[in-house]
Short mmCIF file of C-alpha atoms in Angstrom, two decimals:
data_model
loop_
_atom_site.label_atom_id
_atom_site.label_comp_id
_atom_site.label_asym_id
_atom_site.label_seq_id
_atom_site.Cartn_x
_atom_site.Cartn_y
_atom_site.Cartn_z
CA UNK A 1 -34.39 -32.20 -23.71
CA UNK A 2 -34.54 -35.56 -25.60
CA UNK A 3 -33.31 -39.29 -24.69
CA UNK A 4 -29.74 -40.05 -25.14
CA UNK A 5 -30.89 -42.95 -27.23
CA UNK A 6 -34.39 -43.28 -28.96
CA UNK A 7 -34.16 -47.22 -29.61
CA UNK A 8 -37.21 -48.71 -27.01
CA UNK A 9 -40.67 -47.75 -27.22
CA UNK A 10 -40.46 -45.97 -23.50
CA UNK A 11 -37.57 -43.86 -24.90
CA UNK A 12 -39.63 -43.15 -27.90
CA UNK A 13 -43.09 -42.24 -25.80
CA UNK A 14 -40.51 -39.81 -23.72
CA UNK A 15 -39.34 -37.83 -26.84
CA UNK A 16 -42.86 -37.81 -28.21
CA UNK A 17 -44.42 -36.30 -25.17
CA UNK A 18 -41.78 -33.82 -24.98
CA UNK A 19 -41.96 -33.08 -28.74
CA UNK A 20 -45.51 -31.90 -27.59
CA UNK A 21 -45.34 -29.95 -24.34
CA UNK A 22 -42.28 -28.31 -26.17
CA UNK A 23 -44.19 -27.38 -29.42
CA UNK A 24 -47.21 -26.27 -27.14
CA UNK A 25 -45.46 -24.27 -24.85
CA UNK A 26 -43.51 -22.52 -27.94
CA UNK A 27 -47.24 -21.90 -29.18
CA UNK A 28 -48.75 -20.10 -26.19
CA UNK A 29 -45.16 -18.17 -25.06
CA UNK A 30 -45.00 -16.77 -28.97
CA UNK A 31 -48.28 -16.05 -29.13
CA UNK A 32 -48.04 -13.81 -25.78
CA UNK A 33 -51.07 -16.04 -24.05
CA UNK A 34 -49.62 -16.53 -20.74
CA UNK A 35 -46.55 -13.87 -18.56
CA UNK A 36 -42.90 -14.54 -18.25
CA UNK A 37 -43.86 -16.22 -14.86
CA UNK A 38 -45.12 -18.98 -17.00
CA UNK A 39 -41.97 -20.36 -18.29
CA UNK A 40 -39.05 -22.12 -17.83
CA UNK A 41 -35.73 -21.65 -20.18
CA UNK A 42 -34.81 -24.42 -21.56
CA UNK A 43 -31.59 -24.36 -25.01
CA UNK A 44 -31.60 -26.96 -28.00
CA UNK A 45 -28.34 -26.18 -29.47
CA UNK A 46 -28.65 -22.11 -30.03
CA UNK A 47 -32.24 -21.81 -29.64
CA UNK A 48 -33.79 -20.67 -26.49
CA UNK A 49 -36.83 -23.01 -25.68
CA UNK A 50 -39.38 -21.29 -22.98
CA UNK A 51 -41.16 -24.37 -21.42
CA UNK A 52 -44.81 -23.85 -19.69
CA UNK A 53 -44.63 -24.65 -16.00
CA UNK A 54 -47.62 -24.96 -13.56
CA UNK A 55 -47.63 -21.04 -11.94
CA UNK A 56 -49.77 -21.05 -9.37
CA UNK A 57 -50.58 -17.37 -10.18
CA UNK A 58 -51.44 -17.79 -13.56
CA UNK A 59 -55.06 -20.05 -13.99
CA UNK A 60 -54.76 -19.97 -17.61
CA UNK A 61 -51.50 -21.92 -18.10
CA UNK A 62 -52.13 -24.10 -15.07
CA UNK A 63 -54.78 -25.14 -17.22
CA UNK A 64 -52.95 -25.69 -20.52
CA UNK A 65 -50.36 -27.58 -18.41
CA UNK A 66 -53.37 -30.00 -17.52
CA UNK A 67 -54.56 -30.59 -21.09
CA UNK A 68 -51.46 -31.81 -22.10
CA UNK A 69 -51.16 -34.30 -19.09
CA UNK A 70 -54.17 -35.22 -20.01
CA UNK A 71 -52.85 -35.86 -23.76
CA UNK A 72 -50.19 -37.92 -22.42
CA UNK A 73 -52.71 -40.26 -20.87
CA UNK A 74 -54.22 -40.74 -24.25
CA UNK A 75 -50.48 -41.25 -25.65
CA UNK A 76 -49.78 -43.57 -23.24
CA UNK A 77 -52.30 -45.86 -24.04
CA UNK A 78 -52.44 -45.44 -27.98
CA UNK A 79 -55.76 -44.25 -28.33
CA UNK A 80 -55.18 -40.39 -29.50
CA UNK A 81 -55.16 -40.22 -33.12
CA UNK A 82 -55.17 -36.22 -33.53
CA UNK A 83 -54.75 -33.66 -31.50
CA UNK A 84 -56.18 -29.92 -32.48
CA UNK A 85 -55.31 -26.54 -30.66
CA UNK A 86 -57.72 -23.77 -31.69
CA UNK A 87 -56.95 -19.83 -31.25
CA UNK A 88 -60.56 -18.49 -32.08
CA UNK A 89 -61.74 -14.94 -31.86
CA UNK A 90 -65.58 -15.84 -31.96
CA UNK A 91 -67.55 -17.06 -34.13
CA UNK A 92 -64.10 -17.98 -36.15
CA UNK A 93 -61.57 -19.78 -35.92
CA UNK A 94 -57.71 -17.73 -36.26
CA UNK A 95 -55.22 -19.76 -35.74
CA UNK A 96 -55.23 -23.86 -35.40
CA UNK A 97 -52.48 -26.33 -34.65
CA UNK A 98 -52.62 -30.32 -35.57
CA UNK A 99 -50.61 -32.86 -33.96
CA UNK A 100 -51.13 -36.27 -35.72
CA UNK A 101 -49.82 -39.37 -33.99
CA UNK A 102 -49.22 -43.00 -35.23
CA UNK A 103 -48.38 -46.05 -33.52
CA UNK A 104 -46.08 -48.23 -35.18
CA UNK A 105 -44.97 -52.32 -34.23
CA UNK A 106 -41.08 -52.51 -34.74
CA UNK A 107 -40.26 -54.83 -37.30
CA UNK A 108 -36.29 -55.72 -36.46
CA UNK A 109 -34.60 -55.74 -40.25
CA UNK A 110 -32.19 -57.89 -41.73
CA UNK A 111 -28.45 -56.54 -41.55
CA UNK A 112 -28.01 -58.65 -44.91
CA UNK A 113 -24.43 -57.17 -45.61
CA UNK A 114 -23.23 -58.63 -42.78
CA UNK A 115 -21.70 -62.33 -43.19
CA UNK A 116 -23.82 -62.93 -39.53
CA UNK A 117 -27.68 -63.04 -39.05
CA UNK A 118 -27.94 -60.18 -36.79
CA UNK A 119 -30.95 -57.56 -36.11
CA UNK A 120 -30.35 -53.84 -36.53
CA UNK A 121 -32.62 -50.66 -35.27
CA UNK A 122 -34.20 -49.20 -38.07
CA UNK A 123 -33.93 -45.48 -37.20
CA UNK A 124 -30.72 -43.87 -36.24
CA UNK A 125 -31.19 -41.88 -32.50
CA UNK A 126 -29.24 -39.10 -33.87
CA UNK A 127 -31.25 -38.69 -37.06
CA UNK A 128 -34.99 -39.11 -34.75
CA UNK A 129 -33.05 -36.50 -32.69
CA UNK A 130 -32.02 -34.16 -35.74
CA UNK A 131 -35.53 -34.15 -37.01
CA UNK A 132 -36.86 -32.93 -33.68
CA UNK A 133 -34.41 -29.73 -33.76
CA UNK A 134 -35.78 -29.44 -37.30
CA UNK A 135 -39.38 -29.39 -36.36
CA UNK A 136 -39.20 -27.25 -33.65
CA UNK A 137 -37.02 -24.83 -35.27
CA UNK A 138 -39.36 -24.22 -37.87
CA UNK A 139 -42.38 -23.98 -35.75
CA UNK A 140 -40.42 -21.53 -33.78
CA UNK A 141 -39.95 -18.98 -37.27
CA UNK A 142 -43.21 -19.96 -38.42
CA UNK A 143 -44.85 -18.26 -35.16
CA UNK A 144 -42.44 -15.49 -34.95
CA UNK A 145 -43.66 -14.49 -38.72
CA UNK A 146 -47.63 -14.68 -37.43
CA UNK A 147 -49.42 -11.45 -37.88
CA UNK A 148 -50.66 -10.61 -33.99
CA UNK A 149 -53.61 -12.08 -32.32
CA UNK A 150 -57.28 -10.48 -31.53
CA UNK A 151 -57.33 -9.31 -28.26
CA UNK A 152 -60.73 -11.46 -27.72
CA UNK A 153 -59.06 -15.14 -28.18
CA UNK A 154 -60.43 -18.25 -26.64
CA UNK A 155 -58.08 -21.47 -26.59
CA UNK A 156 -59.70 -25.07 -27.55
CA UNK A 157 -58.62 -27.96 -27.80
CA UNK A 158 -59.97 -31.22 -29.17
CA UNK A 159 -58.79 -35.39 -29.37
CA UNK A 160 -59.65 -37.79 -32.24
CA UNK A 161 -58.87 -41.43 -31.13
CA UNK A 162 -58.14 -44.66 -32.98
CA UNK A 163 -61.67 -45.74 -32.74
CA UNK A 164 -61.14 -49.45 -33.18
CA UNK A 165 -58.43 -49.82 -29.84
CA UNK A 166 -60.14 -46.48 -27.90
CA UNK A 167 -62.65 -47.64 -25.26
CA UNK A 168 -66.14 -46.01 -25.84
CA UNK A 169 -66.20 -44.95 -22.44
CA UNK A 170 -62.88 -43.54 -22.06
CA UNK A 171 -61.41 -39.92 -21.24
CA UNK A 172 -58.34 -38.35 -20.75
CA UNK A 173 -57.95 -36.63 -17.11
CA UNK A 174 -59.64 -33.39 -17.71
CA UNK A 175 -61.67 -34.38 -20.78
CA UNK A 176 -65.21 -35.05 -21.56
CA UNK A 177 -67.30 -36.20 -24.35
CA UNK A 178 -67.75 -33.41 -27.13
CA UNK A 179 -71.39 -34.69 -27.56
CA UNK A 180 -71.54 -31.78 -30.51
CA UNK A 181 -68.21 -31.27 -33.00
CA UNK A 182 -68.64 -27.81 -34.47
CA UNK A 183 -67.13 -26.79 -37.68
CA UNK A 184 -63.62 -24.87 -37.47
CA UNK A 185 -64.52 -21.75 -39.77
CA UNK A 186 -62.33 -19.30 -40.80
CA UNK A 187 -63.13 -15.73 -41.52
CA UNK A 188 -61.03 -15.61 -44.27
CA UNK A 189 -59.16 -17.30 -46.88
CA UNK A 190 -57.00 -20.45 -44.86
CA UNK A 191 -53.79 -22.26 -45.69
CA UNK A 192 -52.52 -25.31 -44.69
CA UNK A 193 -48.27 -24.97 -43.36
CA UNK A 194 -46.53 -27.96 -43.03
CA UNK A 195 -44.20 -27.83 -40.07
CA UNK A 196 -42.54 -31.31 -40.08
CA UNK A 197 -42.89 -34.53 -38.61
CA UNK A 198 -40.54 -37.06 -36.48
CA UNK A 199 -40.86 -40.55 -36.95
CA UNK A 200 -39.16 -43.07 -34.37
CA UNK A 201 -39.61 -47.23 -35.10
CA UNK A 202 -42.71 -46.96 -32.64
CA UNK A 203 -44.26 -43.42 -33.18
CA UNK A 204 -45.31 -40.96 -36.15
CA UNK A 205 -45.99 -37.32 -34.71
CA UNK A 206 -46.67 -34.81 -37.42
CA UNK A 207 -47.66 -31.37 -36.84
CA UNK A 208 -49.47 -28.47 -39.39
CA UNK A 209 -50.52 -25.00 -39.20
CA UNK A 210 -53.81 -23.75 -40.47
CA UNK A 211 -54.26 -19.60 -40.67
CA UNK A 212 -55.70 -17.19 -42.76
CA UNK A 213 -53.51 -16.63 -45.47
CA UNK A 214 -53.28 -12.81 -45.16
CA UNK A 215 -51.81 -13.48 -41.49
CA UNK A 216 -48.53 -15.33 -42.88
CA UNK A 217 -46.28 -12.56 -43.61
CA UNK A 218 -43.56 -14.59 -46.09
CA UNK A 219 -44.12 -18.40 -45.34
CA UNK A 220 -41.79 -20.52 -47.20
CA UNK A 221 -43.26 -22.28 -50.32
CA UNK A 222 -41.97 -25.40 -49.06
CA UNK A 223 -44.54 -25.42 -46.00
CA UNK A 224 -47.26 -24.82 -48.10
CA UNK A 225 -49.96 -27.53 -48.35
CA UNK A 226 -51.80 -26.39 -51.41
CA UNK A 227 -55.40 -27.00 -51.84
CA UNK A 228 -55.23 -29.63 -48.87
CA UNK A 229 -57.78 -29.76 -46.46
CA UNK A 230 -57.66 -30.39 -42.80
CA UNK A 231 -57.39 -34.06 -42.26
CA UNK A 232 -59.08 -35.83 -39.72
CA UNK A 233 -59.91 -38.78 -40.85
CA UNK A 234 -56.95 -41.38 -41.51
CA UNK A 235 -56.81 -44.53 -39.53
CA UNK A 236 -54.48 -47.30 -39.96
CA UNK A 237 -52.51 -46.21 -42.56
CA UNK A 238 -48.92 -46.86 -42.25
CA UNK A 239 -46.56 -43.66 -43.09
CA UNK A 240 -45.79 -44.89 -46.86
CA UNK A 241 -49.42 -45.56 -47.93
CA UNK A 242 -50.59 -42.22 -45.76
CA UNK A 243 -47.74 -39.66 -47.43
CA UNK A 244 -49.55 -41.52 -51.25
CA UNK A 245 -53.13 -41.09 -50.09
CA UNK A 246 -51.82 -37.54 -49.18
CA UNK A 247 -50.44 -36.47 -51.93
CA UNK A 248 -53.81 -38.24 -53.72
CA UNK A 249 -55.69 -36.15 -51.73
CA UNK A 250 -54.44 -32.68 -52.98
CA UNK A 251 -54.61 -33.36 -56.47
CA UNK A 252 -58.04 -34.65 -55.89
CA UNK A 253 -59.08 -31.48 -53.69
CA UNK A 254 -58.24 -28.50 -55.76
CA UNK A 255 -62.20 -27.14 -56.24
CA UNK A 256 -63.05 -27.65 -51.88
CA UNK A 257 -63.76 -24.71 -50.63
CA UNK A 258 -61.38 -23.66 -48.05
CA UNK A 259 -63.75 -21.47 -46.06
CA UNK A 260 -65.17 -24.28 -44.15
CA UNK A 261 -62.28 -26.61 -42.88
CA UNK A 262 -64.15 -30.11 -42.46
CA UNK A 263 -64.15 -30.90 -38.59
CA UNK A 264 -68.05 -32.17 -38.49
CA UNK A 265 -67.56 -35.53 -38.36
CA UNK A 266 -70.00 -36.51 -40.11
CA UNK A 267 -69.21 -35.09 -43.33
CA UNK A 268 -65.56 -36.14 -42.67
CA UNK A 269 -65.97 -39.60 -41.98
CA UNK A 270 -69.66 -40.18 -42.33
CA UNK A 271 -72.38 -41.26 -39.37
CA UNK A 272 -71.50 -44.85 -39.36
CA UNK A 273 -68.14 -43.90 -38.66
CA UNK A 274 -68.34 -41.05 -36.34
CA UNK A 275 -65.05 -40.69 -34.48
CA UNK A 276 -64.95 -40.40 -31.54
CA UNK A 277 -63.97 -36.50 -29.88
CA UNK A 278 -63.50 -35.40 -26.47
CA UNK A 279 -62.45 -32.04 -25.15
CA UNK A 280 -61.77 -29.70 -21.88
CA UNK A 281 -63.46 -26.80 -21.18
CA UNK A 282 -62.42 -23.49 -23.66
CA UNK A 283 -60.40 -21.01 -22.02
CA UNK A 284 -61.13 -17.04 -22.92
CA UNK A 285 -57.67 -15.77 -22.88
CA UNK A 286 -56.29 -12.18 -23.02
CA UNK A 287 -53.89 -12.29 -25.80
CA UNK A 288 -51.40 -9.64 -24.23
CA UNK A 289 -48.70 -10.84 -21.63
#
């Protein structure tokens, strides 16, 4: 499933991208979105992985398949900042899942033990690789412990890019403009679960959970963001200084009302600094298999 070694930047864009289509497909398969016919089996260690493949008689995940191409176009070229996957059961919003991605430049560090001047990687491949059984295994028992689904569910999806690198003009294949971000409201009373990130000397991909509370059935403490908004609006922060503002963030947060997760973008990040959001079309699903 993952590179033997995770020491270039193409090695770390391949574990990245398959970090995604993994956690994605693990998504719609657990959430009974798509049939068996949908799937390949794939095994990390003892864990059986089902992988979405493009079945021809199944419109629905052909199309899911296509959104994350499209993703990897945007990953490709280091514009996608944040990636959200919406389960909604109109007008709200039931189930959404964040994918955060940084961009980092390698800076080679000084092996100063050594009695020669010599350059060593900064992140261990196995330790990259352990972190990405880690994440996915949670993500897997977080979704198995999710109340069921409506039976009326519609699938969205929506990028944020790095406005200062992301041309104005550019789209992912199968994107356009979202000329009008909506609001991500939830019926009831939302929390924030942590699932984990990975970090690689090039890449940051972190990945949350946002639900109504009463849908968790016994979510460990540890995953729980408390009092922490959904965050959209970070830009060029590296992973030390982000984790602080974070953590700044929580304590500063504890009276925002939860009901009304911040996705308009001007509230989040105010009209001078409107991010920039594009998005395929929704797809009404049928949430049995």
């Amino acid at each position: 499933l993952f590179p033997e070694t995770i020491t270039t930047e193409q090695q770390s864009l391949v574990l990245v991208k398959r970090l995604l289509a993994i956690s994605m497909s693990c998504i719609t398969y657990l959430r009974g979105l798509f049939p068996e016919s949908s799937y390949g089996t794939r095994y990390l260690d003892d864990l059986c992985l089902k992988i979405l493949r493009e079945d021809k008689s199944c419109l629905g995940s052909l199309q899911i398949v296509k959104w994350i191409q499209g993703c990897f176009d945007a990953l490709e070229k280091q514009y996608v900042n944040l990636g959200f996957y919406a389960l909604s059961s109109n007008p709200t919003v039931t189930e959404m899942y964040q994918f955060k991605f940084k961009y980092k430049k390698k800076v080679p560090q000084m092996d100063i033990s050594s009695n020669h001047r010599e350059f060593v990687a900064g992140l261990c491949s196995k330790d990259v690789k352990q972190a990405s059984r880690l994440l996915l295994r949670t993500l897997y028992l977080l979704l198995q412990d999710l109340g069921p689904l409506p039976n009326d569910i519609t699938l969205s999806m929506k990028l944020l890019y790095y406005n200062d690198v992301t041309p104005k003009d550019y789209q992912p294949p199968g994107f356009k403009e979202d000329g009008s971000p909506e609001d991500l409201l939830f019926a009831g009373d939302p929390i924030n679960l942590r699932v984990g990130s990975v970090s690689t000397d090039f890449h940051l991909m972190k990945v949350r959970v946002t639900t109504e509370k009463k849908r968790v059935r016994k979510a460990d403490s540890n995953l729980i963001q408390k009092n922490g908004p959904t965050e959209i609006s970070h830009q060029g922060l590296d992973c030390e200084e982000e984790e602080e503002e974070e953590e700044e963030e929580e304590e500063e947060n504890t009276k925002i009302n939860l009901l009304n997760l911040a996705f308009s973008q001007e509230e989040v990040v105010g009209p001078e600094k409107k991010r920039k959001v594009s998005e395929p079309e929704k797809l009404p699903l049928n949430s049995g298999k």
